[in-house]
Amino acid sequence: AAKAAGRGKHCFYESSMHSEAAERQLLENDLRQAIERGELSVHYQPIVRTAGEEISGFEALVRWQHPTRGAISPAKFIPLAEEAGLIGSIGEWVLTTALQEAAHWPDHVRIAVNLSPLQFNDPGVTQMVSRHLTETGVRAERLELEITEGVFLAEGDTTDETFAKLKQIGVRLSLDDFGTGYSSLGYLKKAPFDKIKIDQSFVRGASSSTNRNAAIIRAIVTLAETLGMDTCAEGVETHDDLQLIRELGVSMVQGYIFGRPSESETARSLANTVTVEADGYQCIREPRQ
Ligand code: C2E
Ligand code: MG
Ligand code: MG
Ligand code: MG
């Protein structure tokens, strides 16, 4: 009986392994067709200057509405796209969609687009970005490419060259999720970033947690200022955190307090407002999930 139970367990284990792999394969197949089936969309989240509370720009965030499974988080399907070799086409689709949208905004409003390390390390990346800027008529200075430290882990021969070429065409570069992963100050020395985005894990609840988060944020701000880079705090949800972020001298804020990622129509009308207020936003933003 013990043997039978053991065998049963073994079979169960195997079949669950199998279904996990099968499940991934199914999702990958669906993702492969998601663009042409019109299941992907781009949402836009405001990035607000701490001083004056004016809109600096919006971050483009991809969304996948699966026909039967509903919304699937990019935290889940972007890694899948990277493994399945689909990130190039999905990333390029997001870039051109976001640039087309930004063409409708006032000229001072910027558009931030996430670039996977795999896209960044593609030797044709600068040409690809350049082509979409030309096609959409958006000035290069309005485009911010958000890159994570993953770029340096997958570092190839062309990494330094790519940074130089992207700066040459005039786009801005942001270091996303700073402080997580394998942060090395060497990256900051080497790469010409215009902005450091301080990861949510240091920001959210910083006002009510130990003062360690505040100390870390303060140090990042000092470092960024010395290097001539802007700072953006991600994940600000409360007034207390916003106030702390202000006091610490962070130059920009992105978080639910100023608006969730929203559809293009909403972003378009926000883009045309001059200044915004945290409270004002709370009235028009989507309800909390
Ligand atoms: P990210 O680039 O760091 O984007 C910020 C994430 O934080 C977004 O999650 C945004 O909705 C969320 N966020 C912003 N403010 C708040 C807040 O106040 N509270 C909370 N709880 N969350 C907030 P999202 O849209 O789910 O995206 C997750 C990640 O997926 C992104 O992190 C990025 O790494 C990746 N991603 C999204 N779109 C793209 C894309 O087009 N290309 C690539 N390569 N990656 C993407
Ligand atoms: Mg980002
Ligand atoms: Mg981030
Ligand atoms: Mg992130």
PDB file of C-alpha atoms in Angstrom, residues 15-269:
ATOM      1  CA  SER A  15       1.798  15.337 -14.029  1.00  0.00           C
ATOM      2  CA  SER A  16       1.877  18.684 -12.223  1.00  0.00           C
ATOM      3  CA  MET A  17       5.346  19.344 -13.631  1.00  0.00           C
ATOM      4  CA  HIS A  18       4.042  18.411 -17.004  1.00  0.00           C
ATOM      5  CA  SER A  19       1.035  20.660 -16.782  1.00  0.00           C
ATOM      6  CA  GLU A  20       3.166  23.584 -15.668  1.00  0.00           C
ATOM      7  CA  ALA A  21       5.318  23.209 -18.755  1.00  0.00           C
ATOM      8  CA  ALA A  22       2.261  22.663 -20.918  1.00  0.00           C
ATOM      9  CA  GLU A  23       0.619  25.693 -19.383  1.00  0.00           C
ATOM     10  CA  ARG A  24       3.643  27.836 -20.229  1.00  0.00           C
ATOM     11  CA  GLN A  25       3.633  26.510 -23.752  1.00  0.00           C
ATOM     12  CA  LEU A  26      -0.049  27.357 -24.158  1.00  0.00           C
ATOM     13  CA  LEU A  27       0.491  30.855 -22.833  1.00  0.00           C
ATOM     14  CA  GLU A  28       3.507  31.313 -25.085  1.00  0.00           C
ATOM     15  CA  ASN A  29       1.470  30.286 -28.128  1.00  0.00           C
ATOM     16  CA  ASP A  30      -1.241  32.736 -27.153  1.00  0.00           C
ATOM     17  CA  LEU A  31       1.312  35.496 -26.628  1.00  0.00           C
ATOM     18  CA  ARG A  32       2.777  34.818 -30.053  1.00  0.00           C
ATOM     19  CA  GLN A  33      -0.537  35.842 -31.587  1.00  0.00           C
ATOM     20  CA  ALA A  34      -1.514  38.519 -29.101  1.00  0.00           C
ATOM     21  CA  ILE A  35      -0.315  41.496 -31.160  1.00  0.00           C
ATOM     22  CA  GLU A  36      -2.085  40.556 -34.376  1.00  0.00           C
ATOM     23  CA  ARG A  37      -5.233  39.641 -32.444  1.00  0.00           C
ATOM     24  CA  GLY A  38      -5.269  43.092 -30.880  1.00  0.00           C
ATOM     25  CA  GLU A  39      -5.055  41.790 -27.315  1.00  0.00           C
ATOM     26  CA  LEU A  40      -2.183  44.053 -26.268  1.00  0.00           C
ATOM     27  CA  SER A  41      -2.656  47.662 -25.305  1.00  0.00           C
ATOM     28  CA  VAL A  42      -0.558  50.373 -23.714  1.00  0.00           C
ATOM     29  CA  HIS A  43      -1.506  52.266 -20.592  1.00  0.00           C
ATOM     30  CA  TYR A  44       0.098  55.520 -19.485  1.00  0.00           C
ATOM     31  CA  GLN A  45       0.994  56.553 -15.950  1.00  0.00           C
ATOM     32  CA  PRO A  46       1.822  60.182 -15.142  1.00  0.00           C
ATOM     33  CA  ILE A  47       5.269  61.167 -13.875  1.00  0.00           C
ATOM     34  CA  VAL A  48       4.942  64.408 -11.943  1.00  0.00           C
ATOM     35  CA  ARG A  49       7.560  66.995 -10.991  1.00  0.00           C
ATOM     36  CA  THR A  50       7.742  67.309  -7.238  1.00  0.00           C
ATOM     37  CA  ALA A  51       8.161  71.063  -7.456  1.00  0.00           C
ATOM     38  CA  GLY A  52       5.051  72.620  -8.971  1.00  0.00           C
ATOM     39  CA  GLU A  53       3.282  69.309  -9.478  1.00  0.00           C
ATOM     40  CA  GLU A  54       3.360  69.600 -13.256  1.00  0.00           C
ATOM     41  CA  ILE A  55       3.334  66.606 -15.536  1.00  0.00           C
ATOM     42  CA  SER A  56       6.805  65.736 -16.756  1.00  0.00           C
ATOM     43  CA  GLY A  57       5.598  62.833 -18.841  1.00  0.00           C
ATOM     44  CA  PHE A  58       4.033  59.385 -18.815  1.00  0.00           C
ATOM     45  CA  GLU A  59       5.416  55.868 -18.589  1.00  0.00           C
ATOM     46  CA  ALA A  60       4.061  53.445 -21.186  1.00  0.00           C
ATOM     47  CA  LEU A  61       3.070  50.128 -19.587  1.00  0.00           C
ATOM     48  CA  VAL A  62       1.942  47.217 -21.716  1.00  0.00           C
ATOM     49  CA  ARG A  63      -1.277  45.342 -20.930  1.00  0.00           C
ATOM     50  CA  TRP A  64      -2.464  41.947 -22.163  1.00  0.00           C
ATOM     51  CA  GLN A  65      -6.154  41.133 -22.170  1.00  0.00           C
ATOM     52  CA  HIS A  66      -6.262  37.380 -22.730  1.00  0.00           C
ATOM     53  CA  PRO A  67      -9.501  36.200 -24.405  1.00  0.00           C
ATOM     54  CA  THR A  68     -10.297  33.600 -21.736  1.00  0.00           C
ATOM     55  CA  ARG A  69      -7.934  34.280 -18.826  1.00  0.00           C
ATOM     56  CA  GLY A  70      -8.552  38.001 -18.583  1.00  0.00           C
ATOM     57  CA  ALA A  71      -5.811  40.485 -17.763  1.00  0.00           C
ATOM     58  CA  ILE A  72      -2.326  39.001 -17.423  1.00  0.00           C
ATOM     59  CA  SER A  73       0.326  41.085 -15.645  1.00  0.00           C
ATOM     60  CA  PRO A  74       3.410  42.219 -17.582  1.00  0.00           C
ATOM     61  CA  ALA A  75       5.426  40.980 -14.602  1.00  0.00           C
ATOM     62  CA  LYS A  76       4.317  37.535 -15.792  1.00  0.00           C
ATOM     63  CA  PHE A  77       4.283  37.780 -19.577  1.00  0.00           C
ATOM     64  CA  ILE A  78       7.315  40.021 -20.210  1.00  0.00           C
ATOM     65  CA  PRO A  79       9.717  37.365 -18.835  1.00  0.00           C
ATOM     66  CA  LEU A  80       7.840  34.804 -20.941  1.00  0.00           C
ATOM     67  CA  ALA A  81       8.237  37.016 -24.004  1.00  0.00           C
ATOM     68  CA  GLU A  82      11.960  37.334 -23.272  1.00  0.00           C
ATOM     69  CA  GLU A  83      12.395  33.562 -23.053  1.00  0.00           C
ATOM     70  CA  ALA A  84      10.271  32.877 -26.115  1.00  0.00           C
ATOM     71  CA  GLY A  85      12.093  35.366 -28.322  1.00  0.00           C
ATOM     72  CA  LEU A  86       9.013  37.577 -28.579  1.00  0.00           C
ATOM     73  CA  ILE A  87      10.266  40.613 -26.655  1.00  0.00           C
ATOM     74  CA  GLY A  88      11.708  42.255 -29.771  1.00  0.00           C
ATOM     75  CA  SER A  89       8.395  42.440 -31.583  1.00  0.00           C
ATOM     76  CA  ILE A  90       6.331  43.212 -28.470  1.00  0.00           C
ATOM     77  CA  GLY A  91       8.786  45.877 -27.317  1.00  0.00           C
ATOM     78  CA  GLU A  92       8.872  47.503 -30.728  1.00  0.00           C
ATOM     79  CA  TRP A  93       5.085  47.489 -30.876  1.00  0.00           C
ATOM     80  CA  VAL A  94       4.912  49.200 -27.463  1.00  0.00           C
ATOM     81  CA  LEU A  95       7.495  51.788 -28.567  1.00  0.00           C
ATOM     82  CA  THR A  96       5.723  52.754 -31.754  1.00  0.00           C
ATOM     83  CA  THR A  97       2.290  52.745 -30.088  1.00  0.00           C
ATOM     84  CA  ALA A  98       3.560  54.976 -27.278  1.00  0.00           C
ATOM     85  CA  LEU A  99       5.302  57.375 -29.679  1.00  0.00           C
ATOM     86  CA  GLN A 100       2.162  57.644 -31.814  1.00  0.00           C
ATOM     87  CA  GLU A 101       0.257  58.551 -28.658  1.00  0.00           C
ATOM     88  CA  ALA A 102       2.880  61.050 -27.470  1.00  0.00           C
ATOM     89  CA  ALA A 103       2.572  62.818 -30.829  1.00  0.00           C
ATOM     90  CA  HIS A 104      -0.881  63.963 -29.611  1.00  0.00           C
ATOM     91  CA  TRP A 105       0.460  65.481 -26.370  1.00  0.00           C
ATOM     92  CA  PRO A 106       1.910  68.951 -25.845  1.00  0.00           C
ATOM     93  CA  ASP A 107       5.518  69.025 -26.978  1.00  0.00           C
ATOM     94  CA  HIS A 108       7.028  69.352 -23.495  1.00  0.00           C
ATOM     95  CA  VAL A 109       5.385  66.139 -22.228  1.00  0.00           C
ATOM     96  CA  ARG A 110       7.758  63.188 -22.361  1.00  0.00           C
ATOM     97  CA  ILE A 111       7.139  59.513 -22.986  1.00  0.00           C
ATOM     98  CA  ALA A 112       9.013  56.808 -21.060  1.00  0.00           C
ATOM     99  CA  VAL A 113       9.248  53.335 -22.574  1.00  0.00           C
ATOM    100  CA  ASN A 114      10.735  50.231 -20.931  1.00  0.00           C
ATOM    101  CA  LEU A 115      13.441  48.493 -22.889  1.00  0.00           C
ATOM    102  CA  SER A 116      14.248  44.866 -22.095  1.00  0.00           C
ATOM    103  CA  PRO A 117      17.983  44.059 -21.743  1.00  0.00           C
ATOM    104  CA  LEU A 118      17.541  41.782 -24.761  1.00  0.00           C
ATOM    105  CA  GLN A 119      16.282  44.689 -26.841  1.00  0.00           C
ATOM    106  CA  PHE A 120      19.036  46.954 -25.553  1.00  0.00           C
ATOM    107  CA  ASN A 121      21.703  44.445 -26.446  1.00  0.00           C
ATOM    108  CA  ASP A 122      20.400  44.013 -29.989  1.00  0.00           C
ATOM    109  CA  PRO A 123      22.954  45.746 -32.235  1.00  0.00           C
ATOM    110  CA  GLY A 124      20.147  47.323 -34.272  1.00  0.00           C
ATOM    111  CA  VAL A 125      18.449  49.005 -31.325  1.00  0.00           C
ATOM    112  CA  THR A 126      19.531  52.594 -32.034  1.00  0.00           C
ATOM    113  CA  GLN A 127      18.419  52.378 -35.638  1.00  0.00           C
ATOM    114  CA  MET A 128      15.122  50.856 -34.589  1.00  0.00           C
ATOM    115  CA  VAL A 129      14.455  53.642 -32.058  1.00  0.00           C
ATOM    116  CA  SER A 130      15.554  56.287 -34.529  1.00  0.00           C
ATOM    117  CA  ARG A 131      13.254  54.980 -37.219  1.00  0.00           C
ATOM    118  CA  HIS A 132      10.183  55.106 -34.967  1.00  0.00           C
ATOM    119  CA  LEU A 133      11.042  58.637 -33.841  1.00  0.00           C
ATOM    120  CA  THR A 134      11.222  59.751 -37.452  1.00  0.00           C
ATOM    121  CA  GLU A 135       8.037  57.932 -38.430  1.00  0.00           C
ATOM    122  CA  THR A 136       6.020  59.417 -35.580  1.00  0.00           C
ATOM    123  CA  GLY A 137       7.636  62.858 -35.693  1.00  0.00           C
ATOM    124  CA  VAL A 138       8.394  62.856 -31.948  1.00  0.00           C
ATOM    125  CA  ARG A 139      11.566  64.737 -30.950  1.00  0.00           C
ATOM    126  CA  ALA A 140      14.197  62.396 -29.542  1.00  0.00           C
ATOM    127  CA  GLU A 141      14.513  64.558 -26.396  1.00  0.00           C
ATOM    128  CA  ARG A 142      10.944  63.615 -25.472  1.00  0.00           C
ATOM    129  CA  LEU A 143      11.708  59.897 -25.359  1.00  0.00           C
ATOM    130  CA  GLU A 144      13.043  58.317 -22.171  1.00  0.00           C
ATOM    131  CA  LEU A 145      14.195  54.724 -22.406  1.00  0.00           C
ATOM    132  CA  GLU A 146      13.950  52.861 -19.097  1.00  0.00           C
ATOM    133  CA  ILE A 147      16.616  50.253 -18.603  1.00  0.00           C
ATOM    134  CA  THR A 148      17.240  47.973 -15.642  1.00  0.00           C
ATOM    135  CA  GLU A 149      20.496  46.692 -14.238  1.00  0.00           C
ATOM    136  CA  GLY A 150      19.819  43.498 -16.181  1.00  0.00           C
ATOM    137  CA  VAL A 151      21.456  45.285 -19.115  1.00  0.00           C
ATOM    138  CA  PHE A 152      24.816  45.054 -17.384  1.00  0.00           C
ATOM    139  CA  LEU A 153      24.416  41.395 -16.476  1.00  0.00           C
ATOM    140  CA  ALA A 154      23.787  40.484 -20.096  1.00  0.00           C
ATOM    141  CA  GLU A 155      26.552  42.877 -21.085  1.00  0.00           C
ATOM    142  CA  GLY A 156      27.910  42.316 -24.564  1.00  0.00           C
ATOM    143  CA  ASP A 157      30.665  43.940 -26.584  1.00  0.00           C
ATOM    144  CA  THR A 158      28.288  46.600 -27.806  1.00  0.00           C
ATOM    145  CA  THR A 159      26.878  47.795 -24.457  1.00  0.00           C
ATOM    146  CA  ASP A 160      29.064  50.917 -24.151  1.00  0.00           C
ATOM    147  CA  GLU A 161      28.645  51.656 -27.821  1.00  0.00           C
ATOM    148  CA  THR A 162      24.861  51.396 -27.551  1.00  0.00           C
ATOM    149  CA  PHE A 163      24.781  53.873 -24.665  1.00  0.00           C
ATOM    150  CA  ALA A 164      26.869  56.301 -26.705  1.00  0.00           C
ATOM    151  CA  LYS A 165      24.771  55.867 -29.856  1.00  0.00           C
ATOM    152  CA  LEU A 166      21.485  56.351 -28.011  1.00  0.00           C
ATOM    153  CA  LYS A 167      22.803  59.524 -26.359  1.00  0.00           C
ATOM    154  CA  GLN A 168      23.980  60.676 -29.751  1.00  0.00           C
ATOM    155  CA  ILE A 169      20.496  60.527 -31.258  1.00  0.00           C
ATOM    156  CA  GLY A 170      19.285  62.563 -28.273  1.00  0.00           C
ATOM    157  CA  VAL A 171      17.033  60.207 -26.312  1.00  0.00           C
ATOM    158  CA  ARG A 172      17.085  60.186 -22.510  1.00  0.00           C
ATOM    159  CA  LEU A 173      18.068  57.164 -20.478  1.00  0.00           C
ATOM    160  CA  SER A 174      16.643  56.185 -17.090  1.00  0.00           C
ATOM    161  CA  LEU A 175      17.945  53.515 -14.743  1.00  0.00           C
ATOM    162  CA  ASP A 176      14.787  51.699 -13.610  1.00  0.00           C
ATOM    163  CA  ASP A 177      14.176  49.883 -10.297  1.00  0.00           C
ATOM    164  CA  PHE A 178      17.382  51.294  -8.853  1.00  0.00           C
ATOM    165  CA  GLY A 179      18.530  49.624  -5.663  1.00  0.00           C
ATOM    166  CA  THR A 180      17.190  46.156  -6.437  1.00  0.00           C
ATOM    167  CA  GLY A 181      19.109  43.348  -8.033  1.00  0.00           C
ATOM    168  CA  TYR A 182      22.803  43.749  -8.494  1.00  0.00           C
ATOM    169  CA  SER A 183      23.212  47.504  -8.227  1.00  0.00           C
ATOM    170  CA  SER A 184      26.726  48.582  -8.678  1.00  0.00           C
ATOM    171  CA  LEU A 185      27.859  52.153  -8.482  1.00  0.00           C
ATOM    172  CA  GLY A 186      30.187  51.307 -11.366  1.00  0.00           C
ATOM    173  CA  TYR A 187      27.171  51.293 -13.682  1.00  0.00           C
ATOM    174  CA  LEU A 188      26.407  54.878 -12.756  1.00  0.00           C
ATOM    175  CA  LYS A 189      29.956  55.903 -13.506  1.00  0.00           C
ATOM    176  CA  LYS A 190      29.951  54.152 -16.852  1.00  0.00           C
ATOM    177  CA  ALA A 191      26.563  54.824 -18.312  1.00  0.00           C
ATOM    178  CA  PRO A 192      25.168  58.254 -19.189  1.00  0.00           C
ATOM    179  CA  PHE A 193      21.835  58.036 -17.371  1.00  0.00           C
ATOM    180  CA  ASP A 194      19.666  61.132 -17.157  1.00  0.00           C
ATOM    181  CA  LYS A 195      17.449  59.784 -14.400  1.00  0.00           C
ATOM    182  CA  ILE A 196      17.477  57.263 -11.593  1.00  0.00           C
ATOM    183  CA  LYS A 197      14.142  55.676 -10.720  1.00  0.00           C
ATOM    184  CA  ILE A 198      14.202  54.704  -7.060  1.00  0.00           C
ATOM    185  CA  ASP A 199      12.541  51.325  -6.652  1.00  0.00           C
ATOM    186  CA  GLN A 200       9.148  51.066  -4.975  1.00  0.00           C
ATOM    187  CA  SER A 201      10.556  48.835  -2.247  1.00  0.00           C
ATOM    188  CA  PHE A 202      12.387  51.842  -0.763  1.00  0.00           C
ATOM    189  CA  VAL A 203       9.543  54.256  -1.381  1.00  0.00           C
ATOM    190  CA  ARG A 204       6.292  52.614  -0.398  1.00  0.00           C
ATOM    191  CA  GLY A 205       5.570  53.138   3.268  1.00  0.00           C
ATOM    192  CA  ALA A 206       8.879  54.977   3.724  1.00  0.00           C
ATOM    193  CA  SER A 207       7.198  57.565   5.952  1.00  0.00           C
ATOM    194  CA  SER A 208       5.890  54.978   8.382  1.00  0.00           C
ATOM    195  CA  SER A 209       8.715  52.450   8.321  1.00  0.00           C
ATOM    196  CA  THR A 210      12.097  52.724   9.952  1.00  0.00           C
ATOM    197  CA  ASN A 211      14.147  55.686   8.851  1.00  0.00           C
ATOM    198  CA  ARG A 212      16.433  53.341   6.919  1.00  0.00           C
ATOM    199  CA  ASN A 213      14.428  53.765   3.727  1.00  0.00           C
ATOM    200  CA  ALA A 214      14.600  57.545   4.103  1.00  0.00           C
ATOM    201  CA  ALA A 215      18.355  57.351   4.622  1.00  0.00           C
ATOM    202  CA  ILE A 216      18.771  55.251   1.488  1.00  0.00           C
ATOM    203  CA  ILE A 217      16.599  57.582  -0.580  1.00  0.00           C
ATOM    204  CA  ARG A 218      18.539  60.588   0.714  1.00  0.00           C
ATOM    205  CA  ALA A 219      21.817  58.951  -0.288  1.00  0.00           C
ATOM    206  CA  ILE A 220      20.525  58.138  -3.780  1.00  0.00           C
ATOM    207  CA  VAL A 221      19.373  61.753  -4.216  1.00  0.00           C
ATOM    208  CA  THR A 222      22.781  63.093  -3.183  1.00  0.00           C
ATOM    209  CA  LEU A 223      24.515  60.702  -5.538  1.00  0.00           C
ATOM    210  CA  ALA A 224      22.198  61.556  -8.442  1.00  0.00           C
ATOM    211  CA  GLU A 225      22.552  65.305  -7.890  1.00  0.00           C
ATOM    212  CA  THR A 226      26.325  65.000  -7.833  1.00  0.00           C
ATOM    213  CA  LEU A 227      26.224  63.094 -11.112  1.00  0.00           C
ATOM    214  CA  GLY A 228      23.737  65.550 -12.643  1.00  0.00           C
ATOM    215  CA  MET A 229      20.902  63.053 -12.842  1.00  0.00           C
ATOM    216  CA  ASP A 230      17.210  63.483 -12.032  1.00  0.00           C
ATOM    217  CA  THR A 231      15.499  61.221  -9.528  1.00  0.00           C
ATOM    218  CA  CYS A 232      12.035  59.693  -9.631  1.00  0.00           C
ATOM    219  CA  ALA A 233      10.354  57.913  -6.729  1.00  0.00           C
ATOM    220  CA  GLU A 234       8.204  55.010  -7.879  1.00  0.00           C
ATOM    221  CA  GLY A 235       5.195  53.679  -6.022  1.00  0.00           C
ATOM    222  CA  VAL A 236       4.105  56.713  -4.014  1.00  0.00           C
ATOM    223  CA  GLU A 237       0.597  55.959  -2.768  1.00  0.00           C
ATOM    224  CA  THR A 238       0.029  58.134   0.291  1.00  0.00           C
ATOM    225  CA  HIS A 239       0.276  61.785   1.245  1.00  0.00           C
ATOM    226  CA  ASP A 240       2.716  60.958   4.027  1.00  0.00           C
ATOM    227  CA  ASP A 241       5.082  59.230   1.606  1.00  0.00           C
ATOM    228  CA  LEU A 242       4.690  62.096  -0.870  1.00  0.00           C
ATOM    229  CA  GLN A 243       5.621  64.604   1.796  1.00  0.00           C
ATOM    230  CA  LEU A 244       8.685  62.616   2.801  1.00  0.00           C
ATOM    231  CA  ILE A 245       9.757  62.236  -0.832  1.00  0.00           C
ATOM    232  CA  ARG A 246       9.471  66.023  -1.204  1.00  0.00           C
ATOM    233  CA  GLU A 247      11.510  66.664   1.917  1.00  0.00           C
ATOM    234  CA  LEU A 248      14.209  64.304   0.687  1.00  0.00           C
ATOM    235  CA  GLY A 249      14.521  66.336  -2.515  1.00  0.00           C
ATOM    236  CA  VAL A 250      13.465  63.688  -5.032  1.00  0.00           C
ATOM    237  CA  SER A 251      12.705  65.572  -8.251  1.00  0.00           C
ATOM    238  CA  MET A 252       9.860  63.449  -9.640  1.00  0.00           C
ATOM    239  CA  VAL A 253       7.120  61.163  -8.428  1.00  0.00           C
ATOM    240  CA  GLN A 254       5.270  58.301 -10.076  1.00  0.00           C
ATOM    241  CA  GLY A 255       2.596  56.512  -8.117  1.00  0.00           C
ATOM    242  CA  TYR A 256      -1.052  55.902  -7.501  1.00  0.00           C
ATOM    243  CA  ILE A 257      -1.271  59.154  -5.531  1.00  0.00           C
ATOM    244  CA  PHE A 258      -0.997  61.040  -8.832  1.00  0.00           C
ATOM    245  CA  GLY A 259      -2.681  58.462 -11.022  1.00  0.00           C
ATOM    246  CA  ARG A 260      -2.734  54.824 -12.012  1.00  0.00           C
ATOM    247  CA  PRO A 261      -1.734  53.717 -15.481  1.00  0.00           C
ATOM    248  CA  SER A 262      -4.719  54.707 -17.620  1.00  0.00           C
ATOM    249  CA  GLU A 263      -5.980  54.433 -21.162  1.00  0.00           C
ATOM    250  CA  SER A 264      -4.810  56.803 -23.844  1.00  0.00           C
ATOM    251  CA  GLU A 265      -7.881  59.063 -23.723  1.00  0.00           C
ATOM    252  CA  THR A 266      -7.405  59.763 -20.018  1.00  0.00           C
ATOM    253  CA  ALA A 267      -3.681  60.329 -20.466  1.00  0.00           C
ATOM    254  CA  ARG A 268      -4.363  62.675 -23.353  1.00  0.00           C
ATOM    255  CA  SER A 269      -6.530  64.936 -21.252  1.00  0.00           C
TER     256      SER A 269
END
